PDB file of C-alpha atoms in Angstrom:
ATOM      1  CA  MET G   1      21.666   9.282  86.118  1.00 54.00           C
ATOM      2  CA  PRO G   2      23.596   8.749  89.072  1.00 66.00           C
ATOM      3  CA  SER G   3      21.612  11.127  91.479  1.00 74.00           C
ATOM      4  CA  ARG G   4      18.683   9.109  90.604  1.00 76.00           C
ATOM      5  CA  GLU G   5      19.873   6.148  91.544  1.00 80.00           C
ATOM      6  CA  LYS G   6      21.126   7.860  94.715  1.00 77.00           C
ATOM      7  CA  ARG G   7      18.209   9.307  95.864  1.00 78.00           C
ATOM      8  CA  ARG G   8      16.745   5.369  95.656  1.00 77.00           C
ATOM      9  CA  ILE G   9      19.300   4.057  97.609  1.00 78.00           C
ATOM     10  CA  THR G  10      18.668   6.655 100.437  1.00 79.00           C
ATOM     11  CA  GLN G  11      14.901   5.889 100.140  1.00 75.00           C
ATOM     12  CA  GLN G  12      15.166   2.055 100.619  1.00 74.00           C
ATOM     13  CA  LYS G  13      17.732   3.161 103.280  1.00 72.00           C
ATOM     14  CA  SER G  14      15.154   5.399 105.486  1.00 71.00           C
ATOM     15  CA  LYS G  15      12.310   2.726 105.241  1.00 66.00           C
ATOM     16  CA  THR G  16      14.418  -0.115 106.058  1.00 65.00           C
ATOM     17  CA  ARG G  17      15.353   2.162 109.409  1.00 64.00           C
ATOM     18  CA  GLU G  18      11.421   3.072 109.738  1.00 62.00           C
ATOM     19  CA  LYS G  19      10.631  -0.811 110.039  1.00 62.00           C
ATOM     20  CA  GLU G  20      13.084  -1.715 112.208  1.00 64.00           C
ATOM     21  CA  SER G  21      12.099   1.191 114.742  1.00 61.00           C
ATOM     22  CA  ASP G  22       8.664  -0.287 114.518  1.00 63.00           C
ATOM     23  CA  LYS G  23       9.430  -3.729 115.121  1.00 65.00           C
ATOM     24  CA  LYS G  24      11.324  -3.326 118.198  1.00 64.00           C
ATOM     25  CA  THR G  25       8.145  -1.771 119.668  1.00 61.00           C
ATOM     26  CA  VAL G  26       6.072  -4.120 118.790  1.00 65.00           C
ATOM     27  CA  ALA G  27       8.447  -7.042 119.799  1.00 67.00           C
ATOM     28  CA  HIS G  28       8.651  -6.034 123.040  1.00 79.00           C
ATOM     29  CA  PRO G  29       5.197  -4.533 124.688  1.00 83.00           C
ATOM     30  CA  PHE G  30       6.215  -5.473 127.655  1.00 89.00           C
ATOM     31  CA  LEU G  31       9.651  -3.697 128.188  1.00 89.00           C
ATOM     32  CA  TYR G  32       7.410  -0.643 127.319  1.00 88.00           C
ATOM     33  CA  ILE G  33       4.448  -1.084 129.387  1.00 92.00           C
ATOM     34  CA  PHE G  34       7.019  -2.241 132.092  1.00 94.00           C
ATOM     35  CA  SER G  35       9.200   1.005 131.200  1.00 94.00           C
ATOM     36  CA  VAL G  36       6.214   3.753 131.365  1.00 95.00           C
ATOM     37  CA  ILE G  37       5.076   2.284 134.778  1.00 97.00           C
ATOM     38  CA  ILE G  38       8.371   2.559 136.219  1.00 97.00           C
ATOM     39  CA  LEU G  39       8.565   6.295 134.549  1.00 96.00           C
ATOM     40  CA  VAL G  40       5.228   7.335 136.351  1.00 95.00           C
ATOM     41  CA  VAL G  41       6.387   5.822 139.867  1.00 94.00           C
ATOM     42  CA  ILE G  42       9.405   7.841 139.465  1.00 93.00           C
ATOM     43  CA  VAL G  43       6.919  10.808 138.782  1.00 90.00           C
ATOM     44  CA  VAL G  44       4.485  10.253 141.506  1.00 88.00           C
ATOM     45  CA  THR G  45       8.016   9.942 144.190  1.00 89.00           C
ATOM     46  CA  PHE G  46       9.569  12.635 143.378  1.00 89.00           C
ATOM     47  CA  ILE G  47       7.522  15.635 142.151  1.00 87.00           C
ATOM     48  CA  GLY G  48       3.865  14.516 143.486  1.00 82.00           C
ATOM     49  CA  ALA G  49       4.979  13.457 147.189  1.00 80.00           C
ATOM     50  CA  PRO G  50       6.791  16.651 147.863  1.00 77.00           C
ATOM     51  CA  ALA G  51       4.216  18.794 146.115  1.00 78.00           C
ATOM     52  CA  ILE G  52       1.250  17.368 148.411  1.00 79.00           C
ATOM     53  CA  SER G  53       3.529  17.471 151.503  1.00 71.00           C
ATOM     54  CA  ARG G  54       3.647  20.842 151.162  1.00 70.00           C
ATOM     55  CA  GLN G  55      -0.039  21.535 151.158  1.00 69.00           C
ATOM     56  CA  ALA G  56      -0.564  19.384 153.586  1.00 68.00           C
ATOM     57  CA  GLY G  57       2.393  20.470 156.217  1.00 62.00           C
ATOM     58  CA  GLY G  58       2.020  23.304 159.012  1.00 61.00           C
ATOM     59  CA  GLY G  59       5.255  24.441 157.836  1.00 65.00           C
ATOM     60  CA  LYS G  60       6.346  23.356 161.548  1.00 71.00           C
ATOM     61  CA  ILE G  61       7.731  19.813 162.977  1.00 76.00           C
ATOM     62  CA  SER G  62       7.011  18.976 166.427  1.00 78.00           C
ATOM     63  CA  PHE G  63       9.424  17.006 168.647  1.00 84.00           C
ATOM     64  CA  GLY G  64       7.655  16.895 171.649  1.00 87.00           C
ATOM     65  CA  ARG G  65       7.346  19.011 174.847  1.00 89.00           C
ATOM     66  CA  TYR G  66       9.989  20.356 177.451  1.00 91.00           C
ATOM     67  CA  GLN G  67       8.769  21.672 180.530  1.00 93.00           C
ATOM     68  CA  GLY G  68       5.344  22.584 179.288  1.00 89.00           C
ATOM     69  CA  LYS G  69       7.016  24.658 175.885  1.00 90.00           C
ATOM     70  CA  SER G  70       6.696  22.416 172.350  1.00 87.00           C
ATOM     71  CA  ILE G  71       9.802  21.820 170.914  1.00 86.00           C
ATOM     72  CA  ASP G  72       9.242  23.019 167.192  1.00 84.00           C
ATOM     73  CA  TYR G  73      11.301  23.163 164.033  1.00 81.00           C
ATOM     74  CA  PHE G  74      10.455  25.698 161.726  1.00 75.00           C
ATOM     75  CA  SER G  75      12.538  27.655 158.909  1.00 72.00           C
ATOM     76  CA  GLY G  76      15.293  30.168 160.446  1.00 73.00           C
ATOM     77  CA  ASN G  77      14.874  28.860 163.992  1.00 69.00           C
ATOM     78  CA  TYR G  78      18.258  27.666 165.609  1.00 67.00           C
TER      79      TYR G  78
END
């Protein structure tokens, strides 16, 4: 029966695809680990650091003092 043969062929193809993808991840564990480390560094840098700085900072940036008054930058200050 032709339909049975088609099913067998597609099942064999899917099995070989699964085996190829498994081989790729097993063959290069260093590359996988390195990629995960880079991803963690990116997440910490671009998400963690701004979140921590918002909590730690007082909201004002002080540039110094002029005639006894502090020169501060804050939101809405021109």
